[in-house]
């Protein structure tokens, strides 16, 4: 007699559900039927079911990490155009995507003009880190400072700081595009200091280090302390060509 499409739950179904082996509960009948047709052993059946459960759990965990990371639209390293700008340290960038710096709590600062693909690489790195089971948080610097400032005003700063201190990798985008006042500079330093030696930071900026004092409300001491903490176990990756978004415009001007 053929098995009904929706058999009544058995004690095994209930036990699997209680153990939260939901994928095994969903698939075990089909796997047993397939094993009976092929003559597979029970050990093979068990390995198949465990593998299916593990794959589903890994996918769910990845999806959860990606939601928590709050990354922009997905980017990949393969989609980055290394042919422009010409002077990009490709070896250093590719090495970052191994994510070996994360267990060492290393940092990196991507420095270069607007439009050279820094955000693309930062986002792609975030996806790669999530795929390697690291916890990630992406934010634009201005958004983080707005969040922390509001929390500080409302007496909730300690709780808000955990958002940016807990993840194994903090991705900070667009430092230097807007001025940072004294409060913002102090809050930014609190994040960096709290993560020092305990978590990685990867930062994009259009400002070379020598301009960071002016960026932080003309506080060279704070800027120096910030750079020291980032670079103690970190590296600067410098982009030294014009904006990718200006490439076609430059070509048109040249041909005109």
Coordinates of N, CA, C and O in Angstrom, one line a residue, residues 28 30-50:
X28 N 13.3 12.2 6.9 CA 13.8 10.8 7.2 C 13.0 9.8 6.4 O 13.5 8.7 6.0
X30 N 11.6 9.9 3.4 CA 12.1 9.9 2.0 C 13.5 9.3 1.9 O 13.8 8.5 1.0
X31 N 14.3 9.6 2.9 CA 15.7 9.0 2.9 C 15.6 7.5 3.1 O 16.3 6.7 2.5
X32 N 14.7 7.0 4.0 CA 14.6 5.6 4.3 C 14.1 4.9 3.1 O 14.5 3.8 2.7
X33 N 13.1 5.5 2.4 CA 12.6 4.9 1.2 C 13.7 4.8 0.1 O 13.8 3.7 -0.6
X34 N 14.4 5.8 0.0 CA 15.5 5.8 -1.0 C 16.6 4.7 -0.7 O 17.1 4.0 -1.5
X35 N 16.9 4.6 0.6 CA 17.8 3.6 1.1 C 17.3 2.2 0.8 O 18.1 1.3 0.5
X36 N 16.0 2.0 1.0 CA 15.5 0.7 0.8 C 15.6 0.3 -0.7 O 15.9 -0.9 -1.1
X37 N 15.4 1.3 -1.6 CA 15.5 1.0 -3.0 C 16.9 0.7 -3.5 O 17.2 -0.2 -4.3
X38 N 17.9 1.4 -2.8 CA 19.3 1.3 -3.2 C 20.0 0.3 -2.4 O 21.2 0.0 -2.7
X39 N 19.4 -0.2 -1.3 CA 20.1 -1.2 -0.5 C 21.2 -0.5 0.4 O 22.1 -1.2 0.8
X40 N 21.0 0.7 0.7 CA 22.0 1.4 1.6 C 21.9 0.9 3.0 O 20.8 0.5 3.5
X41 N 23.0 0.9 3.7 CA 23.0 0.5 5.1 C 22.4 1.6 6.0 O 22.3 2.8 5.6
X42 N 22.1 1.2 7.2 CA 21.6 2.2 8.2 C 22.7 3.2 8.5 O 22.3 4.4 8.8
X43 N 23.9 2.8 8.5 CA 25.0 3.8 8.7 C 25.0 4.9 7.7 O 25.2 6.1 8.0
X44 N 24.8 4.5 6.4 CA 24.7 5.4 5.3 C 23.5 6.3 5.5 O 23.6 7.5 5.2
X45 N 22.4 5.7 5.9 CA 21.2 6.5 6.1 C 21.4 7.6 7.2 O 21.1 8.8 7.0
X46 N 22.1 7.1 8.3 CA 22.3 8.1 9.4 C 23.3 9.2 8.9 O 23.0 10.4 9.2
X47 N 24.3 8.8 8.1 CA 25.2 9.9 7.6 C 24.5 10.9 6.7 O 24.8 12.1 6.8
X48 N 23.6 10.4 5.9 CA 22.9 11.2 5.0 C 22.0 12.2 5.8 O 22.0 13.4 5.5
X49 N 21.3 11.7 6.8 CA 20.4 12.5 7.6 C 21.2 13.6 8.4 O 20.8 14.7 8.4
X50 N 22.3 13.2 9.0 CA 23.1 14.1 9.7 C 23.6 15.2 8.8 O 23.7 16.4 9.2

